mmCIF file of C-alpha atoms in Angstrom:
data_model
loop_
_atom_site.group_PDB
_atom_site.id
_atom_site.type_symbol
_atom_site.label_atom_id
_atom_site.label_comp_id
_atom_site.label_asym_id
_atom_site.label_seq_id
_atom_site.Cartn_x
_atom_site.Cartn_y
_atom_site.Cartn_z
ATOM 1 C CA MET A 1 0.000 0.000 0.000
ATOM 2 C CA ALA A 2 1.133 3.531 -0.788
ATOM 3 C CA PRO A 3 1.647 5.678 2.337
ATOM 4 C CA ALA A 4 -0.926 8.330 3.213
ATOM 5 C CA PRO A 5 -0.128 11.782 1.766
ATOM 6 C CA SER A 6 1.853 13.942 4.189
ATOM 7 C CA ILE A 7 3.449 17.319 3.432
ATOM 8 C CA PRO A 8 5.636 17.312 6.618
ATOM 9 C CA LYS A 9 7.047 13.865 5.784
ATOM 10 C CA ALA A 10 7.567 14.809 2.135
ATOM 11 C CA ALA A 11 9.360 18.011 3.214
ATOM 12 C CA PHE A 12 11.574 16.064 5.650
ATOM 13 C CA TRP A 13 12.706 13.575 3.020
ATOM 14 C CA MET A 14 13.119 16.353 0.471
ATOM 15 C CA ALA A 15 15.392 18.272 2.868
ATOM 16 C CA LEU A 16 17.626 15.197 3.162
ATOM 17 C CA SER A 17 17.562 14.796 -0.616
ATOM 18 C CA ILE A 18 18.628 18.427 -1.129
ATOM 19 C CA ALA A 19 21.487 18.029 1.373
ATOM 20 C CA SER A 20 22.627 14.915 -0.484
ATOM 21 C CA PHE A 21 22.455 16.662 -3.865
ATOM 22 C CA LEU A 22 24.582 19.543 -2.551
ATOM 23 C CA ALA A 23 27.195 17.096 -1.211
ATOM 24 C CA MET A 24 27.147 15.319 -4.577
ATOM 25 C CA SER A 25 27.707 18.653 -6.385
ATOM 26 C CA ILE A 26 30.827 19.395 -4.350
ATOM 27 C CA ALA A 27 32.167 15.843 -4.667
ATOM 28 C CA GLY A 28 31.357 15.853 -8.381
ATOM 29 C CA ARG A 29 33.425 18.972 -8.963
ATOM 30 C CA GLU A 30 36.373 17.471 -7.066
ATOM 31 C CA THR A 31 36.286 14.055 -8.770
ATOM 32 C CA THR A 32 35.734 15.274 -12.353
ATOM 33 C CA ALA A 33 38.808 17.479 -11.995
ATOM 34 C CA GLU A 34 40.859 14.245 -12.172
ATOM 35 C CA LEU A 35 38.595 11.539 -13.661
ATOM 36 C CA ASN A 36 36.295 11.445 -16.687
ATOM 37 C CA VAL A 37 32.541 11.734 -16.177
ATOM 38 C CA PHE A 38 31.729 8.123 -17.072
ATOM 39 C CA GLN A 39 34.275 6.694 -14.621
ATOM 40 C CA VAL A 40 32.876 8.865 -11.839
ATOM 41 C CA LEU A 41 29.346 7.655 -12.607
ATOM 42 C CA GLU A 42 30.451 4.022 -12.730
ATOM 43 C CA MET A 43 32.312 4.181 -9.425
ATOM 44 C CA ARG A 44 29.373 5.994 -7.853
ATOM 45 C CA SER A 45 26.927 3.307 -8.962
ATOM 46 C CA VAL A 46 29.090 0.307 -7.989
ATOM 47 C CA ILE A 47 30.083 1.663 -4.571
ATOM 48 C CA GLY A 48 26.530 2.889 -3.975
ATOM 49 C CA PHE A 49 25.236 -0.614 -4.718
ATOM 50 C CA PHE A 50 27.302 -2.070 -1.870
ATOM 51 C CA ILE A 51 26.300 0.776 0.439
ATOM 52 C CA LEU A 52 22.660 -0.107 -0.284
ATOM 53 C CA MET A 53 23.087 -3.806 0.537
ATOM 54 C CA PRO A 54 22.195 -3.535 4.264
ATOM 55 C CA LEU A 55 18.876 -1.905 3.322
ATOM 56 C CA VAL A 56 18.253 -4.615 0.730
ATOM 57 C CA MET A 57 18.833 -7.325 3.327
ATOM 58 C CA MET A 58 16.587 -5.532 5.839
ATOM 59 C CA ASN A 59 13.800 -5.391 3.250
ATOM 60 C CA GLY A 60 13.574 -9.055 2.266
ATOM 61 C CA GLY A 61 16.846 -9.607 0.407
ATOM 62 C CA PHE A 62 17.279 -10.090 -3.336
ATOM 63 C CA ALA A 63 13.998 -11.994 -3.645
ATOM 64 C CA ALA A 64 12.103 -8.880 -2.548
ATOM 65 C CA MET A 65 13.848 -6.827 -5.243
ATOM 66 C CA ARG A 66 11.973 -8.606 -8.036
ATOM 67 C CA THR A 67 9.816 -6.263 -10.052
ATOM 68 C CA GLU A 68 6.911 -6.656 -12.443
ATOM 69 C CA ARG A 69 7.997 -3.529 -14.330
ATOM 70 C CA PRO A 70 11.556 -4.204 -15.554
ATOM 71 C CA LEU A 71 11.120 -2.201 -18.759
ATOM 72 C CA ALA A 72 9.977 0.863 -16.802
ATOM 73 C CA HIS A 73 13.072 0.609 -14.599
ATOM 74 C CA ILE A 74 15.361 0.230 -17.623
ATOM 75 C CA ALA A 75 13.790 3.180 -19.466
ATOM 76 C CA ARG A 76 13.884 5.410 -16.388
ATOM 77 C CA ASN A 77 17.518 4.642 -15.644
ATOM 78 C CA VAL A 78 18.786 5.036 -19.209
ATOM 79 C CA ILE A 79 17.161 8.485 -19.268
ATOM 80 C CA HIS A 80 18.426 9.357 -15.814
ATOM 81 C CA TYR A 81 21.961 8.152 -16.595
ATOM 82 C CA SER A 82 22.009 10.410 -19.673
ATOM 83 C CA GLY A 83 20.920 13.343 -17.521
ATOM 84 C CA GLN A 84 23.537 12.583 -14.864
ATOM 85 C CA ALA A 85 26.319 12.351 -17.453
ATOM 86 C CA ALA A 86 25.280 15.685 -18.961
ATOM 87 C CA TRP A 87 25.012 17.266 -15.506
ATOM 88 C CA LEU A 88 28.479 16.132 -14.405
ATOM 89 C CA TYR A 89 29.992 17.253 -17.721
ATOM 90 C CA ALA A 90 28.403 20.688 -17.335
ATOM 91 C CA LEU A 91 29.905 20.863 -13.834
ATOM 92 C CA THR A 92 33.312 21.040 -15.524
ATOM 93 C CA LEU A 93 32.187 23.888 -17.803
ATOM 94 C CA ILE A 94 30.213 26.413 -15.741
ATOM 95 C CA PRO A 95 30.017 27.642 -12.101
ATOM 96 C CA LEU A 96 28.050 25.572 -9.597
ATOM 97 C CA ALA A 97 25.423 28.241 -8.847
ATOM 98 C CA VAL A 98 24.753 28.805 -12.560
ATOM 99 C CA LEU A 99 24.498 25.053 -13.218
ATOM 100 C CA ILE A 100 21.996 24.480 -10.422
ATOM 101 C CA SER A 101 19.967 27.516 -11.480
ATOM 102 C CA ILE A 102 19.585 26.374 -15.089
ATOM 103 C CA GLU A 103 18.852 22.831 -13.900
ATOM 104 C CA PHE A 104 15.678 24.206 -12.365
ATOM 105 C CA THR A 105 13.884 24.249 -15.653
ATOM 106 C CA THR A 106 13.267 20.622 -14.566
ATOM 107 C CA PRO A 107 9.967 21.424 -12.777
ATOM 108 C CA ILE A 108 8.495 22.731 -16.042
ATOM 109 C CA TRP A 109 8.944 19.321 -17.667
ATOM 110 C CA THR A 110 8.005 17.492 -14.463
ATOM 111 C CA ALA A 111 4.737 19.395 -14.074
ATOM 112 C CA ILE A 112 3.726 18.989 -17.710
ATOM 113 C CA LEU A 113 4.545 15.281 -17.768
ATOM 114 C CA ALA A 114 2.950 14.586 -14.364
ATOM 115 C CA VAL A 115 -0.295 16.184 -15.519
ATOM 116 C CA SER A 116 -0.191 14.389 -18.886
ATOM 117 C CA PHE A 117 0.812 10.890 -17.757
ATOM 118 C CA LEU A 118 0.072 10.595 -14.031
ATOM 119 C CA GLY A 119 -3.240 12.447 -13.945
ATOM 120 C CA GLU A 120 -2.013 14.934 -11.328
ATOM 121 C CA LYS A 121 -3.765 18.288 -11.044
ATOM 122 C CA LEU A 122 -1.862 21.502 -11.739
ATOM 123 C CA SER A 123 -3.596 23.914 -9.357
ATOM 124 C CA LYS A 124 -3.201 27.693 -9.342
ATOM 125 C CA ALA A 125 -1.061 27.447 -6.205
ATOM 126 C CA ARG A 126 1.315 24.991 -7.875
ATOM 127 C CA LEU A 127 1.457 27.078 -11.050
ATOM 128 C CA THR A 128 2.238 30.157 -8.988
ATOM 129 C CA ALA A 129 4.944 28.334 -7.017
ATOM 130 C CA ILE A 130 6.592 27.085 -10.210
ATOM 131 C CA ALA A 131 6.295 30.506 -11.880
ATOM 132 C CA LEU A 132 7.852 32.314 -8.906
ATOM 133 C CA GLY A 133 10.625 29.746 -8.747
ATOM 134 C CA LEU A 134 11.445 30.038 -12.431
ATOM 135 C CA ILE A 135 11.373 33.845 -12.304
ATOM 136 C CA GLY A 136 13.793 33.634 -9.386
ATOM 137 C CA VAL A 137 16.074 31.361 -11.413
ATOM 138 C CA VAL A 138 16.024 33.778 -14.368
ATOM 139 C CA ILE A 139 16.894 36.687 -12.057
ATOM 140 C CA ILE A 140 19.853 34.730 -10.652
ATOM 141 C CA VAL A 141 21.149 33.608 -14.065
ATOM 142 C CA ARG A 142 20.309 36.911 -15.876
ATOM 143 C CA PRO A 143 20.765 35.455 -19.389
ATOM 144 C CA ASN A 144 21.730 37.965 -22.093
ATOM 145 C CA ALA A 145 20.954 37.571 -25.775
ATOM 146 C CA GLY A 146 23.740 35.754 -27.572
ATOM 147 C CA SER A 147 25.622 34.849 -24.396
ATOM 148 C CA MET A 148 24.455 31.249 -23.972
ATOM 149 C CA ASP A 149 27.393 29.080 -22.967
ATOM 150 C CA PRO A 150 27.521 25.489 -24.363
ATOM 151 C CA GLY A 151 27.458 24.334 -20.747
ATOM 152 C CA HIS A 152 24.061 26.007 -20.354
ATOM 153 C CA LEU A 153 22.638 23.898 -23.197
ATOM 154 C CA VAL A 154 24.126 20.720 -21.703
ATOM 155 C CA VAL A 155 22.437 21.441 -18.361
ATOM 156 C CA LEU A 156 19.159 22.203 -20.137
ATOM 157 C CA GLY A 157 19.294 18.757 -21.761
ATOM 158 C CA ALA A 158 20.018 17.235 -18.344
ATOM 159 C CA ALA A 159 17.013 19.075 -16.896
ATOM 160 C CA VAL A 160 14.685 17.535 -19.488
ATOM 161 C CA CYS A 161 16.038 14.070 -18.615
ATOM 162 C CA PHE A 162 15.566 14.734 -14.888
ATOM 163 C CA GLY A 163 11.981 15.884 -15.440
ATOM 164 C CA ILE A 164 11.140 12.671 -17.286
ATOM 165 C CA SER A 165 12.965 10.619 -14.653
ATOM 166 C CA MET A 166 11.098 12.241 -11.749
ATOM 167 C CA VAL A 167 7.718 11.470 -13.299
ATOM 168 C CA MET A 168 8.769 7.872 -13.939
ATOM 169 C CA VAL A 169 9.941 7.517 -10.322
ATOM 170 C CA LYS A 170 6.585 8.780 -9.101
ATOM 171 C CA SER A 171 4.883 6.166 -11.268
ATOM 172 C CA LEU A 172 7.198 3.423 -9.953
ATOM 173 C CA THR A 173 6.448 4.324 -6.307
ATOM 174 C CA ARG A 174 2.868 3.162 -6.925
ATOM 175 C CA THR A 175 4.010 -0.446 -7.366
ATOM 176 C CA ASP A 176 7.617 -0.735 -6.124
ATOM 177 C CA SER A 177 9.268 0.105 -2.815
ATOM 178 C CA VAL A 178 11.867 2.850 -2.584
ATOM 179 C CA VAL A 179 14.645 0.338 -1.854
ATOM 180 C CA ARG A 180 13.662 -1.678 -4.937
ATOM 181 C CA ILE A 181 13.709 1.475 -7.111
ATOM 182 C CA ILE A 182 17.191 2.454 -5.906
ATOM 183 C CA PHE A 183 18.412 -1.163 -6.210
ATOM 184 C CA TRP A 184 17.473 -1.255 -9.890
ATOM 185 C CA MET A 185 18.819 2.258 -10.460
ATOM 186 C CA LEU A 186 22.293 1.310 -9.239
ATOM 187 C CA LEU A 187 22.288 -2.085 -10.971
ATOM 188 C CA ILE A 188 21.097 -0.804 -14.370
ATOM 189 C CA GLN A 189 23.279 2.298 -14.374
ATOM 190 C CA SER A 190 26.327 0.204 -13.465
ATOM 191 C CA ALA A 191 25.668 -1.962 -16.536
ATOM 192 C CA VAL A 192 24.912 0.978 -18.845
ATOM 193 C CA GLY A 193 28.050 2.891 -17.861
ATOM 194 C CA LEU A 194 30.587 0.059 -17.719
ATOM 195 C CA VAL A 195 31.936 0.250 -21.295
ATOM 196 C CA PRO A 196 32.301 4.054 -21.507
ATOM 197 C CA ALA A 197 33.925 4.062 -18.051
ATOM 198 C CA LEU A 198 36.531 1.450 -19.040
ATOM 199 C CA TYR A 199 37.347 3.291 -22.280
ATOM 200 C CA ASP A 200 39.401 5.957 -20.455
ATOM 201 C CA TRP A 201 39.875 4.457 -16.985
ATOM 202 C CA ARG A 202 42.402 6.074 -14.643
ATOM 203 C CA ASN A 203 43.456 4.903 -11.190
ATOM 204 C CA PRO A 204 42.254 7.563 -8.721
ATOM 205 C CA SER A 205 44.793 9.186 -6.421
ATOM 206 C CA LEU A 206 44.600 8.365 -2.720
ATOM 207 C CA ALA A 207 43.446 11.907 -1.893
ATOM 208 C CA LEU A 208 40.479 11.521 -4.250
ATOM 209 C CA TRP A 209 38.972 8.436 -2.599
ATOM 210 C CA PRO A 210 37.102 10.297 0.182
ATOM 211 C CA TRP A 211 35.354 12.358 -2.505
ATOM 212 C CA ILE A 212 34.536 9.210 -4.473
ATOM 213 C CA VAL A 213 32.907 7.714 -1.350
ATOM 214 C CA VAL A 214 30.962 10.951 -0.791
ATOM 215 C CA ILE A 215 29.631 11.043 -4.347
ATOM 216 C CA ALA A 216 28.725 7.341 -4.155
ATOM 217 C CA PHE A 217 26.855 7.701 -0.864
ATOM 218 C CA SER A 218 25.153 10.991 -1.738
ATOM 219 C CA GLY A 219 24.256 9.703 -5.202
ATOM 220 C CA MET A 220 22.378 6.821 -3.567
ATOM 221 C CA SER A 221 20.935 8.752 -0.615
ATOM 222 C CA SER A 222 19.727 11.694 -2.746
ATOM 223 C CA HIS A 223 17.542 9.409 -4.844
ATOM 224 C CA PHE A 224 16.453 7.278 -1.900
ATOM 225 C CA CYS A 225 15.233 10.405 -0.083
ATOM 226 C CA LEU A 226 13.689 11.830 -3.265
ATOM 227 C CA ALA A 227 11.763 8.610 -3.867
ATOM 228 C CA ARG A 228 10.563 8.675 -0.241
ATOM 229 C CA ALA A 229 9.399 12.264 -0.686
ATOM 230 C CA LEU A 230 7.549 11.355 -3.890
ATOM 231 C CA ALA A 231 5.797 8.544 -2.025
ATOM 232 C CA TYR A 232 4.232 11.152 0.304
ATOM 233 C CA ALA A 233 3.391 13.911 -2.203
ATOM 234 C CA ASP A 234 2.773 14.563 -5.900
ATOM 235 C CA ALA A 235 5.673 15.345 -8.205
ATOM 236 C CA THR A 236 4.234 18.807 -8.824
ATOM 237 C CA ILE A 237 4.583 19.550 -5.081
ATOM 238 C CA ILE A 238 8.041 18.023 -4.663
ATOM 239 C CA SER A 239 9.576 19.896 -7.612
ATOM 240 C CA PRO A 240 8.995 23.415 -6.209
ATOM 241 C CA MET A 241 10.480 22.308 -2.876
ATOM 242 C CA ASP A 242 13.621 21.411 -4.765
ATOM 243 C CA PHE A 243 13.994 25.069 -5.829
ATOM 244 C CA LEU A 244 15.658 25.661 -2.448
ATOM 245 C CA ARG A 245 18.782 24.094 -3.920
ATOM 246 C CA VAL A 246 19.367 27.304 -5.902
ATOM 247 C CA PRO A 247 20.014 29.701 -2.986
ATOM 248 C CA LEU A 248 21.739 26.924 -1.033
ATOM 249 C CA SER A 249 24.079 26.263 -3.963
ATOM 250 C CA ALA A 250 24.853 29.970 -4.140
ATOM 251 C CA LEU A 251 25.744 29.818 -0.447
ATOM 252 C CA VAL A 252 27.993 26.795 -0.987
ATOM 253 C CA GLY A 253 29.664 28.577 -3.897
ATOM 254 C CA TRP A 254 30.318 31.596 -1.691
ATOM 255 C CA LEU A 255 31.696 29.555 1.216
ATOM 256 C CA LEU A 256 33.840 27.072 -0.723
ATOM 257 C CA TYR A 257 34.629 28.721 -4.048
ATOM 258 C CA HIS A 258 34.469 32.440 -3.123
ATOM 259 C CA GLU A 259 31.588 33.133 -5.529
ATOM 260 C CA GLN A 260 29.890 36.374 -4.569
ATOM 261 C CA ILE A 261 26.172 36.531 -3.726
ATOM 262 C CA ASP A 262 24.817 39.722 -5.305
ATOM 263 C CA ILE A 263 21.458 41.452 -5.006
ATOM 264 C CA PHE A 264 20.086 39.508 -7.982
ATOM 265 C CA THR A 265 20.910 36.172 -6.350
ATOM 266 C CA ALA A 266 19.334 37.310 -3.086
ATOM 267 C CA GLY A 267 16.201 38.566 -4.877
ATOM 268 C CA GLY A 268 15.856 35.392 -6.916
ATOM 269 C CA ALA A 269 16.282 33.251 -3.800
ATOM 270 C CA ALA A 270 13.551 35.255 -2.046
ATOM 271 C CA LEU A 271 11.103 34.574 -4.902
ATOM 272 C CA ILE A 272 11.983 30.877 -4.866
ATOM 273 C CA LEU A 273 11.369 30.657 -1.114
ATOM 274 C CA ALA A 274 8.067 32.564 -1.468
ATOM 275 C CA GLY A 275 6.886 30.113 -4.107
ATOM 276 C CA ASN A 276 7.724 27.135 -1.907
ATOM 277 C CA LEU A 277 5.951 28.597 1.122
ATOM 278 C CA LEU A 278 2.855 29.404 -0.955
ATOM 279 C CA ASN A 279 2.749 25.893 -2.372
ATOM 280 C CA LEU A 280 3.060 24.238 1.043
ATOM 281 C CA GLN A 281 0.508 26.575 2.669
ATOM 282 C CA ARG A 282 -2.142 26.025 0.023
ATOM 283 C CA LYS A 283 -1.730 22.247 -0.027
ATOM 284 C CA ALA A 284 -1.760 21.643 3.734
ATOM 285 C CA PRO A 285 -5.579 21.601 4.286
ATOM 286 C CA GLN A 286 -6.080 19.035 1.493
ATOM 287 C CA VAL A 287 -3.416 16.753 2.939
ATOM 288 C CA ALA A 288 -4.899 17.077 6.427
ATOM 289 C CA GLU A 289 -8.265 15.922 5.081
ATOM 290 C CA ALA A 290 -6.652 12.967 3.326
ATOM 291 C CA GLU A 291 -4.795 11.933 6.470
ATOM 292 C CA ALA A 292 -7.961 12.228 8.566
ATOM 293 C CA ALA A 293 -9.855 10.039 6.118
ATOM 294 C CA THR A 294 -7.260 7.261 6.391
ATOM 295 C CA SER A 295 -6.826 7.303 10.161
#
């Protein structure tokens, strides 16, 4: 049975997912400075698979990981792997805050696809939250005509892949457990990325291994927590919550990479936060009624 809808639980798991994504961004920048993108993805998937094993054993072992929707898992993970490869490659081309900002065209595709294929409703509150978030992103990025960097286009392609992937994860949560979804993600992506990873394999330096462990753990935990959040709320609610990664990434860039936070970044972050608060406030009464009906 799917868990009862709960905004507080969805927000909790989404907060952990955002923290994991930020850790993965930092580790991704450090590892791709020495290794190629495909090797980083392969090591992340293989190490993450072993990190997941205790949860697999606690949830019925390998027998419980069987799924009736193998093709859906394969399709979702091929798309997601493509997005991850594009995202990591863009991380070597453009600043972290800019990358995360452009990535947040993802909710546009997520909302459209969730309405089209999952039957979710796109309410005025959700539309407003997404609109405010996207306006905030545009203010932070401040794109000028003719100044589009190739890295911007790569991230835009990744965002489309992530939007499709998020909708497919939401669909999978209706039939498969979160552990099963992550199990198949790591297994399939390990297989998909093996050949390109071996093509230009390099032995990592000793100093790089802590970052490799971080990206492996955060790569697994970010999607585990995201899947848990999607189990408690619609994709069109979860996506605006994820907008908080934009101001948080700007903060990380300022603390670790000395990127300055200007008035445009602050203003864009304020709009993003306002959109999230509006979305959560408007949805709360409906969720309360749903929880009361199931208690």
